[in-house]
One Martini backbone bead per residue (centre of mass of N, CA, C, O) as a GRO file, in nm:
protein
  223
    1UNK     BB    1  11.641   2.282   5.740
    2UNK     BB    2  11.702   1.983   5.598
    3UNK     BB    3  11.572   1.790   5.409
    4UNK     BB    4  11.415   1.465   5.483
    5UNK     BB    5  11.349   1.214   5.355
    6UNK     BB    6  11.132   0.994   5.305
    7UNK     BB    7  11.002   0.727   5.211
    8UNK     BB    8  11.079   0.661   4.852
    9UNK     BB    9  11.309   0.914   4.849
   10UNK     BB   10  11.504   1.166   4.710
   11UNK     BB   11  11.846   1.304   4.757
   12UNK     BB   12  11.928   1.620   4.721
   13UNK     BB   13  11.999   1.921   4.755
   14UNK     BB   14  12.003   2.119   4.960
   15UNK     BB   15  11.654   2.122   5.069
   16UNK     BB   16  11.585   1.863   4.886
   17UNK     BB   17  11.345   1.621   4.703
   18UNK     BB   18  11.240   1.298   4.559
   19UNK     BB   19  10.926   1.227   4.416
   20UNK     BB   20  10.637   1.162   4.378
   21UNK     BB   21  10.353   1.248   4.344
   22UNK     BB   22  10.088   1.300   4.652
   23UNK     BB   23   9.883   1.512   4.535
   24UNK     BB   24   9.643   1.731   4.345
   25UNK     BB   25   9.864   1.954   4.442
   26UNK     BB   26  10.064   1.880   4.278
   27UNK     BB   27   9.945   1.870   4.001
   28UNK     BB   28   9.928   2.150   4.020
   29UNK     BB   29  10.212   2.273   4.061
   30UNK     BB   30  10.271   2.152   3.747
   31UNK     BB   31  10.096   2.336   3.613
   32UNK     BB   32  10.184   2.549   3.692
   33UNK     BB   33  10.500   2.552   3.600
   34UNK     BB   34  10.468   2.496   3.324
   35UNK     BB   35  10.318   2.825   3.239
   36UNK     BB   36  10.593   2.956   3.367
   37UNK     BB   37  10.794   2.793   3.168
   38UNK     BB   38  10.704   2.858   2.882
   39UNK     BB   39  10.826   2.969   2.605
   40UNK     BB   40  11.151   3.010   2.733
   41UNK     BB   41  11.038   3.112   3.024
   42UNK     BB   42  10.781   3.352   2.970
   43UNK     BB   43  10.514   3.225   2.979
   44UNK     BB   44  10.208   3.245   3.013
   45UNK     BB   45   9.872   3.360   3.035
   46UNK     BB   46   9.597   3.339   3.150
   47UNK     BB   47   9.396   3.260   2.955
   48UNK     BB   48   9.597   3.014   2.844
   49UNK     BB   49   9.655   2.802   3.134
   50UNK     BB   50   9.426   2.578   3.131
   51UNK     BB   51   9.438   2.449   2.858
   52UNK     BB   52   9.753   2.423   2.858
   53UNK     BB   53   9.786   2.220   3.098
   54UNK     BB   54   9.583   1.994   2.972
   55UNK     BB   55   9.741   1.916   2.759
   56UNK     BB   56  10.021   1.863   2.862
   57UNK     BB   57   9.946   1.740   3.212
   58UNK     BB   58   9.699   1.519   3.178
   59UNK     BB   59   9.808   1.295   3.061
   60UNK     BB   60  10.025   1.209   3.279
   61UNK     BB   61   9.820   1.204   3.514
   62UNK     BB   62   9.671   0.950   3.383
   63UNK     BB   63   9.875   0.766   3.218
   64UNK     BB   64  10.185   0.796   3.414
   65UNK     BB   65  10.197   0.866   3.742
   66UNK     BB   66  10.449   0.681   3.802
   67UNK     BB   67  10.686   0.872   3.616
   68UNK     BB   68  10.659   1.125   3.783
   69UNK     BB   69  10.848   1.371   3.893
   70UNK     BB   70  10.979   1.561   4.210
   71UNK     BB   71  11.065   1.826   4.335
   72UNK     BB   72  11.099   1.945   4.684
   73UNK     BB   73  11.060   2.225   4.919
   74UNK     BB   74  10.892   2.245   5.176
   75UNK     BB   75  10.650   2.066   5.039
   76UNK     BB   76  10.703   2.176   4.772
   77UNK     BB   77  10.740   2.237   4.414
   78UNK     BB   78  11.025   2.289   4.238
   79UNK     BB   79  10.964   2.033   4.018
   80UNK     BB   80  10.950   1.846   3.695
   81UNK     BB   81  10.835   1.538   3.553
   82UNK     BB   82  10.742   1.393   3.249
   83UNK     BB   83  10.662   1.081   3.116
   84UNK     BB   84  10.752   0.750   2.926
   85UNK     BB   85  10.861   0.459   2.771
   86UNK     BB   86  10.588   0.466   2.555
   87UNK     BB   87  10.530   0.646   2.305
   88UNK     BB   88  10.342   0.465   2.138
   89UNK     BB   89  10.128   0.381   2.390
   90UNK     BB   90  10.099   0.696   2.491
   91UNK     BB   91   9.988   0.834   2.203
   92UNK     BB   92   9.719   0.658   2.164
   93UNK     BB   93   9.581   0.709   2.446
   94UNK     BB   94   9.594   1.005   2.403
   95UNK     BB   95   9.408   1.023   2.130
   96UNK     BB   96   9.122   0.901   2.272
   97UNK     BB   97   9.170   0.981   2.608
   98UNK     BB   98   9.227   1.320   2.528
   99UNK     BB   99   9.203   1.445   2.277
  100UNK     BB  100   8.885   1.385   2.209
  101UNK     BB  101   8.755   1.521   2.443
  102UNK     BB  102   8.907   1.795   2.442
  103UNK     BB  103   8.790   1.854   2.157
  104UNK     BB  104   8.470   1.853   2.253
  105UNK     BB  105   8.512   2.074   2.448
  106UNK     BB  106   8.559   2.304   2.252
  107UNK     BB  107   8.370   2.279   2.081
  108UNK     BB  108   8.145   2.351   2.337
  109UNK     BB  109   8.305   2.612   2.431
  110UNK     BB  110   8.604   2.543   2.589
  111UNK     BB  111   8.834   2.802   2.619
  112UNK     BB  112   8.736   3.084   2.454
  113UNK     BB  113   8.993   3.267   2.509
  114UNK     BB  114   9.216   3.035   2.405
  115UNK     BB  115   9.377   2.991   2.123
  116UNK     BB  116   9.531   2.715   2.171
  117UNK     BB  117   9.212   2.579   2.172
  118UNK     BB  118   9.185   2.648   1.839
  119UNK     BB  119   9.464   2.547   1.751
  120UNK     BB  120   9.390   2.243   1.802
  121UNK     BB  121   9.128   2.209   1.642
  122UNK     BB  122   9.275   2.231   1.371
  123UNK     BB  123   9.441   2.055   1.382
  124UNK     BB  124   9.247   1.781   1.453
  125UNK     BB  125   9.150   1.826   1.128
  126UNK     BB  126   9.407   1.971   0.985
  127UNK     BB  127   9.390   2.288   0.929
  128UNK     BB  128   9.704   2.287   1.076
  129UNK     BB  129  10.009   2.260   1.123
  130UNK     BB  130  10.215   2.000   1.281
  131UNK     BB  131  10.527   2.052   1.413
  132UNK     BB  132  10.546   1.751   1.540
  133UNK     BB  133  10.512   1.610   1.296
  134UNK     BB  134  10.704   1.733   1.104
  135UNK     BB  135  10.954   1.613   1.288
  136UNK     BB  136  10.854   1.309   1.333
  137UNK     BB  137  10.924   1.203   1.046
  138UNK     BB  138  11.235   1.244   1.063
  139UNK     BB  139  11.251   1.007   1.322
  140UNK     BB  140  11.041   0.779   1.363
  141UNK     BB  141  11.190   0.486   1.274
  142UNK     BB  142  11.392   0.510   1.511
  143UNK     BB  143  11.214   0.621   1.824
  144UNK     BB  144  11.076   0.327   1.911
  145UNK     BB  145  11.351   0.142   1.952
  146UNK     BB  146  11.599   0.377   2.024
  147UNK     BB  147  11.375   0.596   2.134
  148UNK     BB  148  11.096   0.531   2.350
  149UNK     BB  149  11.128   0.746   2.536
  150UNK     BB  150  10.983   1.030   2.703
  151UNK     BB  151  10.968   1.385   2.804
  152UNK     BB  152  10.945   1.667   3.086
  153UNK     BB  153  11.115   1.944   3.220
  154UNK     BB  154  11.046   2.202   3.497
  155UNK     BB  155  11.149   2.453   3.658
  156UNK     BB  156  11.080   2.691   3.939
  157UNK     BB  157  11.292   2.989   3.874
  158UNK     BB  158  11.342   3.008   4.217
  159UNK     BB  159  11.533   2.680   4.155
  160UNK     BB  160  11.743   2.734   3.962
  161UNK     BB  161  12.073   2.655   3.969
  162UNK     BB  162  12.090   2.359   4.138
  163UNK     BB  163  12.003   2.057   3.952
  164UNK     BB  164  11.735   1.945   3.911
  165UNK     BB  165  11.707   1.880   3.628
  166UNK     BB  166  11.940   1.688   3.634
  167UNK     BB  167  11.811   1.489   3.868
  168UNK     BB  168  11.540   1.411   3.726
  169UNK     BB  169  11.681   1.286   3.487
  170UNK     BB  170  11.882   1.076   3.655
  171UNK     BB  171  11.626   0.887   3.757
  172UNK     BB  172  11.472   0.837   3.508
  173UNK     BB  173  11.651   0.688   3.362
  174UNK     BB  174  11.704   0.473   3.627
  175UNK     BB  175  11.441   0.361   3.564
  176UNK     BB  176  11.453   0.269   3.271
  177UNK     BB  177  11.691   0.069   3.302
  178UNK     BB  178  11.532  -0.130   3.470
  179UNK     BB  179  11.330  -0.136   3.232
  180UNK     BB  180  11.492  -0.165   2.943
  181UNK     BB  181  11.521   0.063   2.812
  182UNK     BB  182  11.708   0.190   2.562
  183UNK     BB  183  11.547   0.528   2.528
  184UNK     BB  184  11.584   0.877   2.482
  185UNK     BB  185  11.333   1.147   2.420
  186UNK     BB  186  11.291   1.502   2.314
  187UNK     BB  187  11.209   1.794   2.321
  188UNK     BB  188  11.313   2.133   2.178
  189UNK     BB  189  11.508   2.433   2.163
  190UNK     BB  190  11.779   2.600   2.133
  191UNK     BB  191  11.837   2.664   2.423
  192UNK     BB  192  11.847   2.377   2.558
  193UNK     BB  193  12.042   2.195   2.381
  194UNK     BB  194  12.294   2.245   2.531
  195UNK     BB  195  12.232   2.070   2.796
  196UNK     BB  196  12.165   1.836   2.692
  197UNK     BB  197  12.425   1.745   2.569
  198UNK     BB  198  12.555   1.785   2.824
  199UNK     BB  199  12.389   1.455   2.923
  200UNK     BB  200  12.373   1.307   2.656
  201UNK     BB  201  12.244   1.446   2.385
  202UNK     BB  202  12.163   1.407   2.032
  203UNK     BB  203  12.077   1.563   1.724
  204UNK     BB  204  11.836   1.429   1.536
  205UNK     BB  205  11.611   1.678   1.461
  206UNK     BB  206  11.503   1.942   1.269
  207UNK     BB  207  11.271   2.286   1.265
  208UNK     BB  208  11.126   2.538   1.135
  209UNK     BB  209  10.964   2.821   1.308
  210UNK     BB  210  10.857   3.097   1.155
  211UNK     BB  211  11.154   3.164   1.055
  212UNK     BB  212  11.311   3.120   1.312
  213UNK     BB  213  11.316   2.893   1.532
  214UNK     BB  214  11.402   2.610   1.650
  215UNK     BB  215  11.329   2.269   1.652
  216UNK     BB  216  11.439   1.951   1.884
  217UNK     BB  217  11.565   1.638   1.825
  218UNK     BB  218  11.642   1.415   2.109
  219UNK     BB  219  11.888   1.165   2.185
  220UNK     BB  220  11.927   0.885   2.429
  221UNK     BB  221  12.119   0.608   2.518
  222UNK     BB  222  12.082   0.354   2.766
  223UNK     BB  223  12.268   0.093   2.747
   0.00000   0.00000   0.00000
């Protein structure tokens, strides 16, 4: 039987509905999409895994959940966005309220196994170069008026191939139009960037990571 919206509830492709996420087992489900679908597709290792999802997915879950959508097939989770309208104002809060304490926590030794959070508190203090920041260099000066909004964006594997990831943008897309924001920008590999083209996304920056793959600063104007 397909999946009947609820109050509240986006109609998507046959069997599935878009709704803001429903409470912490959505969340959770986030995190396992996130760690499963990071590097390229490749996922992430068990050991790495716990780290990885606090770094993403707690900014989201703490300061933005209402900007957050989810994809549900049979009541549960498969695939998600998670955004803001402005990345000024969530860059800030994130760095006091989320990554200071993060910071900590790892200095007191947790995520002992995890090399992410070894390589975290190193940016966090300087010691090792921070490949956002050094792409955010080249496009920063317009990215805050011209393209204040960005996402992240992850289909579970098993449900890729459908729409999800392309109609869970153009929801929040339409939520920004809504309350007036300019623009859209996402970070992203070689691999996604011509997805996001062809959804009408331009590349605004890039930088080279490692001598071999390139990462992507791409902006789309919503008005």
């Amino acid at each position: 039987m397909p999946e009947k919206p609820a109050e509240g509830q986006e109609k998507g492709p046959e069997g599935y509905v878009f709704d803001s996420p429903r409470g912490p087992e959505d969340w959770l489900a986030i995190r396992d999409i996130c760690c499963r679908t990071a590097e390229g597709g490749k996922g992430v290792s068990v050991e790495r895994r716990e780290f990885f999802a606090e770094y993403w997915i707690r900014p989201y879950e703490k300061l933005a959940p209402a900007w957050t959508l989810v994809a549900l097939h049979e009541g549960k989770v498969a695939g998600y966005l998670c955004g803001c309208p402005s990345t000024a104002r969530f860059a800030v809060a994130r760095h006091f309220l989320i990554r200071w304490p993060l910071f900590l926590k790892v200095c007191m030794g947790a995520y002992p196994d995890s090399p992410d959070a070894a390589a975290f508190a190193r940016r966090f203090v300087g010691l090792r170069k921070d490949l956002g920041r050094r792409l955010a260099v080249k496009f920063l000066a317009g990215v805050f008026t011209l393209y204040p909004a960005h996402l992240h964006v992850n289909v579970d594997p098993e449900h890729q191939g459908k729409g999800l990831g392309k109609r869970l943008m153009e929801l929040f897309a339409l939520r920004l139009r809504q309350k007036g924001v300019a623009g859209l920008h996402l970070v992203c590999g070689d691999g996604p960037a011509g997805f996001y083209e062809k959804l009408g996304f331009a590349d605004l920056a890039s930088t080279t990571i490692d001598d071999k793959a390139r990462l992507h600063a791409m902006g789309m104007i919503l008005a």
